[in-house]
């Protein structure tokens, strides 16, 4: 096995064939013909459907749970409660950062919508009816909803004590901490912010907010638990993290990992919602309790009670010199994590240390708080907290530029963090195209061209913003490349293709090494009994991590292929090359890959298996000052330019042009990268203009796509395009790095900055609905619209 | 969601208050409220059949007077759950009585209604549209009931 | 969703006998685009649904009679109406409204009759039908009757149809020459959202004087609402910015907008003012 743990340059020195090609996605045909496998379609013999009975109070002690009417309903197989779960698993609490979330509520409920019991029936409608017959009595407890208030609370606590999972060293100090809602307080100190403020000529300070939101994947979360006797279980799930699911379910059950099999199919979108444990522990437990396969498929409504995007409050303070240099910045971020930590503490830390933005600022002070509240849990969401922070620091940066009457783009360029300079953690920037991204955006936008500001009722404006993100670390990907007896080839990898096109990218990488046609390579979907370990499909890590692992696995397989071919051709294997589906000797003789295998196994038989494992280096930030010499395997940079038209009479904003520029390193498949960037931008456009969960006493009041509006095709700007800035991540496969989230980073502030450019009005809280903009316009005219319910 | 309204009643403040703090009388003014039963601990069990056009929902509720401050303020709390649908309803109705003169009282009602479960997650807009109408009908019914008792008194 | 009985009668008469005048849990079903959402949400738990999709008289007709009136069958889909050349010629504002009515998937199955009989104030065509002076033909156990569109909508989800009456068609009268009509849909969240405010206007003007005007608002109000006082003030007024502005102001003051996720009452009032003005500018343009 080839293992590489250090980010040494491993790019090829010869021109590539498959890299940089926009081959169509491997699964396109089966998707448009409706043949694609989704777990949603899975039906197993004797399978039961589970419907979840959910809490109707935000915080309460369960006094009584009456399941009799549900159990007695004809056709109901069972009704399972937290007590039943405890009989199988004494401590049924899970979570990637904290073991705080029960499989079903035990003694207490902590948010409206929390699963309390499950009714099971062969008929999903009967199961639903039965779930409606369950009655619960609660002693209601005071609840906390706002992240800043919850962090400061002295008498209302969501959890009695903190229970870190032990996975992450920086959470260990929190073990057993009581009387707090702060699940993680991450601090970073880079030089001396206070001294920096003293040296500054101007001080700027603002507070920005973003609301909770949902991922709204087209395929809601679904899982099927299938018992295999009483000591093994298979979980079919629409998960982005099958390896994690196996580890965590095995831990809960006290079983070795090889007793738990987790498999996925294609996912109808993930966006971070389908990570870690969602329904998997529940369906596994239910299946083992009732000894039958159990399927739970959430409705779109139920997704609103399952996992959300963190609402945030971010306070930004900057010290700036007369020359337009930012010399000090202080950021405080409160992350509304909801009732269970999920991956929130990682968001708090991993995004937290970038909260000062992609700028070269000498003095930085950052504090980032993961806060428990009595709301649905918040977790990973495309961008992993970065869009919330970019909303704050790029609105803030724009305000500074405009107040100092500096060109917003020039002001950014003058302060940008360049390669060779330390980021706030102390890590030296490398292979990060911050300058190139700004330059490309400037050209793509034709930034300096004169523009029509509009007049009267329609005002036009233009805004830019830039954000950056570190990649989660340290994480591992393992891949296998298997060449079959006829020379065909499969890649076994745990990367979940949820629409981002990873199957195609991995096939292109393997094909490049093996000289094959990528369209002829099969990519085996995650099945922990078959495919090797992968940390998860998240955080734009797959192209880099799994791409490297696949490349190493393909190199390993190629080495074996060349040894075999060397014998057949009577040639030194080191002189062979692979191209066009053949292995070639320097004298021009060649054998097809199938012929090579036949020569080695004497018939169409056997396998040539290569494997690769990849884990980049990493240095954990030190506790207290957050400093690290090696905080991330790579940086992603995304900038957006937006042109808007504001209807001054209604506050309605139309984005007429949206330009995304990203540093994605070498582009493996330009068409897919463009769609990822534009797709990310449109998703963030929705989060900018309309998407927000509305709550009343902890109850989501817009839990449907009729009332929670995501953008439709008519909301997509008439002009939208994405461009990759020139860049190369030398530690990435063929120079590539992630592209799945970069398009989301800078959309929101670019639009708000454009609105300011058009109208002179600044908005601090998302989303930018017409009423929000209208009220701001009226306030600016000293004629505020009356407030009423 | 919160709805408020105001209505003028031709009756002295003390008479309005006396009427309103009688739960049996007060609940007669809640449309669809049936089968009121006193539980003995100051709370009452009742059923509310709410009809919004062709949508019909039954709630099993508990009614209690949460605050009694004669002769100005009265607060009732109605908690319960919809029948055959997981969820919860929690309403706080505050009546504030202000004397206009010896024979007239202004009654302001403030209803703070929260719904949990499907009704709260997906039915909020329907309830919001109807809450004001319900509130106004409640106030009008209260006025009529108090005034007709007033009329009986003077006979 | 709870189990229910589904009936698919062949004739209108049979459908009517399957309906129940006293039971709100028995409902007719056409395109099912609205009702199914309510059923999935558990808001509506029917005991019986009477599907109209197999009716032998398809009720999907679209024609113009000898008096020049446009007849739209109650079971014509919104796509049928959107794509009809007759509608485009006779009532172009209806065609225009259909283009942004929900989305193409809904328009392909939702029917005109369901669109109206559902009584949801956020629907797009009701205010326009009010402004166009349309009427509806309703069929019940005792025969049929005509209902003026303005009398059809009585409250949130409430129409003046009896529970055992069905709409069979909508008739839009022949417009007076030089009548211009429009529908303005203002969405607050996404473009394909329900309107936060809907405004329909139809007007006729000659020599700079408004001869006739009809105005209706919807979505912000609990039912699509004609504004007769504003209309009366417009009649005989000169076409000018002041006339339109004061009509817009009067329209905004004459309704009590409902607050919801799409906007506060105060904001919707402002939006009614703006969009009434814009609608009137459009229909009084020469």
Short mmCIF file of C-alpha atoms in Angstrom, two decimals, chain A residues 493-703:
data_model
loop_
_atom_site.label_atom_id
_atom_site.label_comp_id
_atom_site.label_asym_id
_atom_site.label_seq_id
_atom_site.Cartn_x
_atom_site.Cartn_y
_atom_site.Cartn_z
CA UNK A 493 -13.96 4.61 -2.62
CA UNK A 494 -16.04 5.88 0.23
CA UNK A 495 -16.77 9.23 -1.35
CA UNK A 496 -20.52 9.67 -1.63
CA UNK A 497 -21.75 11.07 -4.92
CA UNK A 498 -24.66 13.26 -3.88
CA UNK A 499 -24.76 15.22 -7.10
CA UNK A 500 -21.36 16.91 -6.94
CA UNK A 501 -19.87 14.62 -9.60
CA UNK A 502 -17.26 12.88 -7.48
CA UNK A 503 -17.66 9.55 -9.30
CA UNK A 504 -16.62 11.26 -12.51
CA UNK A 505 -13.72 13.14 -10.91
CA UNK A 506 -12.38 9.96 -9.26
CA UNK A 507 -12.70 8.05 -12.53
CA UNK A 508 -10.80 10.79 -14.32
CA UNK A 509 -7.98 10.68 -11.77
CA UNK A 510 -7.70 6.87 -11.96
CA UNK A 511 -7.98 6.96 -15.74
CA UNK A 512 -5.21 9.54 -15.97
CA UNK A 513 -2.81 7.26 -14.08
CA UNK A 514 -3.85 4.03 -15.81
CA UNK A 515 -4.22 5.40 -19.32
CA UNK A 516 -7.85 4.32 -19.48
CA UNK A 517 -11.04 5.97 -20.64
CA UNK A 518 -12.67 7.42 -17.51
CA UNK A 519 -16.12 6.59 -18.88
CA UNK A 520 -15.19 2.92 -18.80
CA UNK A 521 -14.27 2.96 -15.11
CA UNK A 522 -16.88 1.95 -12.54
CA UNK A 523 -16.94 3.70 -9.23
CA UNK A 524 -18.18 1.39 -6.48
CA UNK A 525 -20.42 3.24 -4.07
CA UNK A 526 -19.76 3.29 -0.36
CA UNK A 527 -20.39 0.01 1.41
CA UNK A 528 -18.30 -0.44 4.50
CA UNK A 529 -18.11 -4.19 3.83
CA UNK A 530 -16.61 -3.46 0.42
CA UNK A 531 -15.13 0.02 0.15
CA UNK A 532 -12.30 1.17 2.37
CA UNK A 533 -12.43 3.91 4.98
CA UNK A 534 -13.16 7.51 4.17
CA UNK A 535 -13.68 10.14 6.83
CA UNK A 536 -16.75 11.59 5.08
CA UNK A 537 -17.89 13.50 2.03
CA UNK A 538 -17.83 16.98 3.48
CA UNK A 539 -16.01 20.26 3.61
CA UNK A 540 -14.75 20.12 0.01
CA UNK A 541 -12.26 17.49 1.09
CA UNK A 542 -12.96 14.67 -1.37
CA UNK A 543 -11.16 15.83 -4.52
CA UNK A 544 -8.06 16.53 -2.47
CA UNK A 545 -8.07 13.64 0.02
CA UNK A 546 -9.85 10.89 -1.88
CA UNK A 547 -8.40 12.18 -5.12
CA UNK A 548 -4.94 11.68 -3.68
CA UNK A 549 -5.87 8.24 -2.33
CA UNK A 550 -7.32 7.17 -5.69
CA UNK A 551 -4.25 8.46 -7.46
CA UNK A 552 -1.99 6.53 -5.11
CA UNK A 553 -4.13 3.41 -5.49
CA UNK A 554 -4.01 3.74 -9.26
CA UNK A 555 -0.24 4.18 -9.15
CA UNK A 556 -0.01 1.06 -6.99
CA UNK A 557 -2.17 -0.91 -9.45
CA UNK A 558 -0.20 0.46 -12.39
CA UNK A 559 3.06 -0.66 -10.81
CA UNK A 560 1.68 -4.22 -10.56
CA UNK A 561 0.33 -4.00 -14.09
CA UNK A 562 3.73 -2.88 -15.40
CA UNK A 563 5.51 -5.74 -13.63
CA UNK A 564 3.12 -8.20 -15.25
CA UNK A 565 3.36 -6.49 -18.63
CA UNK A 566 7.15 -6.30 -18.34
CA UNK A 567 7.26 -10.08 -18.17
CA UNK A 568 4.95 -10.47 -21.15
CA UNK A 569 6.81 -7.93 -23.23
CA UNK A 570 10.26 -8.85 -21.99
CA UNK A 571 10.85 -5.28 -21.02
CA UNK A 572 11.92 -3.38 -17.92
CA UNK A 573 8.66 -2.36 -16.15
CA UNK A 574 10.19 1.01 -15.39
CA UNK A 575 10.26 1.85 -19.08
CA UNK A 576 6.58 1.08 -19.72
CA UNK A 577 3.82 3.61 -20.07
CA UNK A 578 0.04 3.41 -19.96
CA UNK A 579 -2.13 5.14 -22.54
CA UNK A 580 -5.19 4.47 -24.64
CA UNK A 581 -6.12 1.35 -22.63
CA UNK A 582 -2.75 -0.26 -23.38
CA UNK A 583 0.62 -0.74 -21.79
CA UNK A 584 3.34 0.38 -24.14
CA UNK A 585 6.99 -0.51 -24.43
CA UNK A 586 9.46 2.13 -25.62
CA UNK A 587 9.83 0.25 -28.94
CA UNK A 588 6.15 0.70 -29.71
CA UNK A 589 4.96 -2.78 -28.88
CA UNK A 590 1.86 -2.75 -26.73
CA UNK A 591 -0.65 -4.97 -24.98
CA UNK A 592 -4.14 -4.02 -23.93
CA UNK A 593 -4.68 -4.08 -20.17
CA UNK A 594 -6.86 -7.21 -20.61
CA UNK A 595 -4.08 -8.94 -22.53
CA UNK A 596 -1.61 -8.12 -19.78
CA UNK A 597 -3.88 -9.73 -17.17
CA UNK A 598 -4.45 -12.79 -19.35
CA UNK A 599 -0.70 -13.12 -19.73
CA UNK A 600 -0.27 -13.09 -15.99
CA UNK A 601 -3.20 -15.31 -14.95
CA UNK A 602 -3.14 -17.46 -18.12
CA UNK A 603 -6.84 -16.79 -18.71
CA UNK A 604 -9.40 -14.03 -18.14
CA UNK A 605 -9.09 -14.24 -14.37
CA UNK A 606 -7.66 -12.69 -11.27
CA UNK A 607 -7.37 -9.12 -10.08
CA UNK A 608 -4.74 -6.49 -9.94
CA UNK A 609 -5.45 -4.52 -6.81
CA UNK A 610 -3.85 -1.28 -5.92
CA UNK A 611 -4.55 0.61 -2.77
CA UNK A 612 -3.81 4.07 -1.56
CA UNK A 613 -4.18 5.86 1.72
CA UNK A 614 -3.87 9.56 2.24
CA UNK A 615 -3.73 11.69 5.33
CA UNK A 616 -2.18 15.15 5.26
CA UNK A 617 -0.12 16.53 8.10
CA UNK A 618 -1.74 18.76 10.69
CA UNK A 619 -0.89 20.60 13.87
CA UNK A 620 -3.73 21.18 16.30
CA UNK A 621 -4.14 24.82 17.35
CA UNK A 622 -2.80 25.36 20.83
CA UNK A 623 -5.39 25.94 23.52
CA UNK A 624 -5.81 29.57 24.42
CA UNK A 625 -4.10 31.36 21.53
CA UNK A 626 -5.22 29.07 18.68
CA UNK A 627 -1.79 29.18 17.06
CA UNK A 628 -0.67 26.38 14.74
CA UNK A 629 2.11 26.03 12.20
CA UNK A 630 0.06 23.69 10.02
CA UNK A 631 -3.66 24.35 10.42
CA UNK A 632 -4.93 23.10 7.07
CA UNK A 633 -3.88 20.97 4.12
CA UNK A 634 -5.07 23.71 1.77
CA UNK A 635 -7.04 26.94 1.60
CA UNK A 636 -10.05 27.60 -0.60
CA UNK A 637 -10.69 31.12 -1.82
CA UNK A 638 -13.96 32.33 -3.31
CA UNK A 639 -14.96 35.78 -4.44
CA UNK A 640 -18.22 37.04 -5.84
CA UNK A 641 -19.26 40.10 -7.72
CA UNK A 642 -22.91 41.07 -7.87
CA UNK A 643 -24.91 43.61 -9.83
CA UNK A 644 -28.29 44.45 -8.37
CA UNK A 645 -31.36 46.49 -9.15
CA UNK A 646 -33.28 47.79 -6.19
CA UNK A 647 -36.94 48.73 -6.51
CA UNK A 648 -36.94 51.77 -4.24
CA UNK A 649 -40.69 51.60 -3.73
CA UNK A 650 -40.87 47.98 -2.64
CA UNK A 651 -37.40 47.09 -1.42
CA UNK A 652 -37.34 44.24 -3.87
CA UNK A 653 -33.83 43.38 -5.01
CA UNK A 654 -33.09 41.73 -8.31
CA UNK A 655 -29.63 40.30 -8.75
CA UNK A 656 -28.92 40.87 -12.42
CA UNK A 657 -25.42 39.46 -12.53
CA UNK A 658 -23.62 37.06 -10.26
CA UNK A 659 -19.97 36.27 -10.96
CA UNK A 660 -18.10 33.68 -8.93
CA UNK A 661 -14.36 33.30 -9.00
CA UNK A 662 -12.62 30.56 -7.09
CA UNK A 663 -9.25 29.09 -6.39
CA UNK A 664 -9.81 25.39 -6.94
CA UNK A 665 -6.24 24.59 -7.91
CA UNK A 666 -5.98 22.56 -11.10
CA UNK A 667 -9.42 21.93 -12.54
CA UNK A 668 -10.12 18.21 -13.02
CA UNK A 669 -13.44 18.66 -14.86
CA UNK A 670 -14.19 22.27 -15.83
CA UNK A 671 -17.91 21.74 -16.52
CA UNK A 672 -18.49 20.09 -13.15
CA UNK A 673 -16.45 22.73 -11.33
CA UNK A 674 -18.43 25.51 -13.01
CA UNK A 675 -21.70 23.89 -12.02
CA UNK A 676 -20.48 23.41 -8.45
CA UNK A 677 -19.53 27.07 -8.21
CA UNK A 678 -22.74 28.33 -9.79
CA UNK A 679 -24.80 25.81 -7.81
CA UNK A 680 -23.19 26.96 -4.60
CA UNK A 681 -23.81 30.57 -5.55
CA UNK A 682 -27.50 29.98 -6.30
CA UNK A 683 -27.93 28.04 -3.05
CA UNK A 684 -26.37 30.92 -1.14
CA UNK A 685 -28.49 33.36 -3.15
CA UNK A 686 -31.54 31.74 -1.55
CA UNK A 687 -29.97 32.01 1.90
CA UNK A 688 -29.26 35.65 1.13
CA UNK A 689 -32.61 36.74 -0.25
CA UNK A 690 -35.34 34.66 1.36
CA UNK A 691 -34.40 31.62 3.39
CA UNK A 692 -34.80 31.74 7.15
CA UNK A 693 -36.43 29.48 9.69
CA UNK A 694 -39.06 31.36 11.62
CA UNK A 695 -39.72 30.30 15.19
CA UNK A 696 -42.53 30.83 17.65
CA UNK A 697 -41.77 29.58 21.17
CA UNK A 698 -39.26 27.20 19.60
CA UNK A 699 -41.68 25.86 17.00
CA UNK A 700 -40.60 26.29 13.38
CA UNK A 701 -43.55 28.08 11.80
CA UNK A 702 -42.53 27.72 8.15
CA UNK A 703 -41.76 24.00 8.05
#
